[in-house]
């Protein structure tokens, strides 16, 4: 060891590197211009020898070992830093070349870090995590992670023997962000962050912003390339951005990818690409507009169906790679199918490799367990007051829309976010500053999410599963609402299913549960959802909730779905429930597709398919979903008969539908109902058709209304109402009215001319009548004069 270099050494700093407690290794490692030349220092644990090779000249400089753990240094006779490479010989005699990871400037600016710390950098996923880069012509991966309380952070992986001493990261200013560019790391390499807590404890953490993760039970993050996929859904995205779903049909098919269909070749799961083709074919056949995927974000346990997420920025490796999932999304869009993703900003699991106690402190959660955990569910709650945590979550919602072209995000368990005492007993929660149970930080988080999403989401939607009566979930944030687009109507769900579970003959006493929903139907923009929540944990499948024998169960379920599809609000059905699966859903097994060999299940599938198609083809069933003029009760007081009758409307009279629902197994013939307009009514749908498994109690002919009062209306018709069924009638104008209707659609000029001609005809008719009156009056006067003269002559004669 030369005395010249020895005197240049900062031995305290070298100890920090050797013992891995340095949070600014770039201050020591790498090239530094000093008075004597260029000092290059490096640390290769267990290296035998390191040589610096100058790339331009090829000159070699053997580095001196300053510490036997592998710290080397060399002084170059230069006033500028040259391009160089290390030639490393390890103790096993193996030699390799590598660029110096500590010769690069930070790839995150102070402005970006400050924006993140304020919770306002909604594309921070482009900076944090692992990203392939080419810097100064050198290919590698840039790593960055937020861990403000860490003593030291290192990148470990299969490229450095998982040795935390090799690639210690630099703390960027006071941001709490650590970063490092590592040359030579490739797409597909495995990595984690080794974090040394204050106190010396080490923990290996998966990257919170990782774009890919290992297949469970392994938990390493994977370096991924998200720029290599060639998207072909520009037309879909463009149209989505122009449309507003409020006045469009929205029929969602909820899917769990792992159990939709299982391979028969002993593989555990189908790949995203395989699933895309199969699911798209089925969805198009059935007539759904969208699919909703239970969480595809990486998660450790199959048993939680993806709702306990550890990799928020990584599609699960169970079904393939990120580009495979991009293929899935693109495939759906090319076939006109939207994709909504379930998302969980409400909580996260306690797995030690995940977000819990991330940097040795409660970074993502609250320190106080009364705020930071759900004792009932053994999960952790996000600290929504922390700007960087809000940024992590909001950027994540934007990420799935930007990078994977998601058409919507469905927020799981929003109620657990909004209430501080959700699922907790007294003493297990803390009130807010006003003494209430509202989570004020979560409220502001959801508002911020809504506002950011509307700016960045290109027409994608936000949906909440909010199971309480929290007000104004879908109201604009400017009006103090949460600003989401839609909310699941759990009130309707619980009331209606409660009503249907009863034996038909005792439903009369529960009739109010059938009609209650329309009292609050316009308080939010609702989605009517029969989701996976209704067919798990011993609740039984949808068909098994229905009373009676098998035939009656199918009739009841046809009535259930018929009522749902005609009731105001968008629609959602969970997989397997549209073919009448009897087995309760389990993530461990496939949908029972084999039951479609049985007639009852085939006909029921045909029924749901027909419902979807009539729903999409009749504007009255969706166009005014969220306006009061889109619905009108005709009869909601027939509790004894368990019948309801209502209209679904648009602004066009000829679109009007009358829906009759009978929830008891009693056939009603010549059932009289009031109708909104004089004219004809034609049955366009009946759940009792033979092709749907019914008994064909249908209305074969049009019904002409009569001037007979019923249901408070002047006109009425008599119809056949099938037992346990629904009937949809469509209004048809009389021909002369249709003709008049067409006339009203003529141009303004034509209307004006027609009006003038009609007015002229009226004037001529009036003049003709007046002339005829005048002629008649003249004749009468003349006759009267003649008669008067005759009388006068007689009188005169007599007088003479």
XYZ file of C-alpha atoms in Angstrom, residues 420 431-438 440:
10
model
C -62.370 4.792 11.901
C -61.936 9.295 17.088
C -61.027 12.136 14.753
C -60.185 15.634 15.955
C -63.902 16.441 16.172
C -64.690 13.333 18.200
C -66.387 11.488 15.315
C -65.772 8.156 13.629
C -65.157 9.568 10.156
C -61.008 12.635 7.593
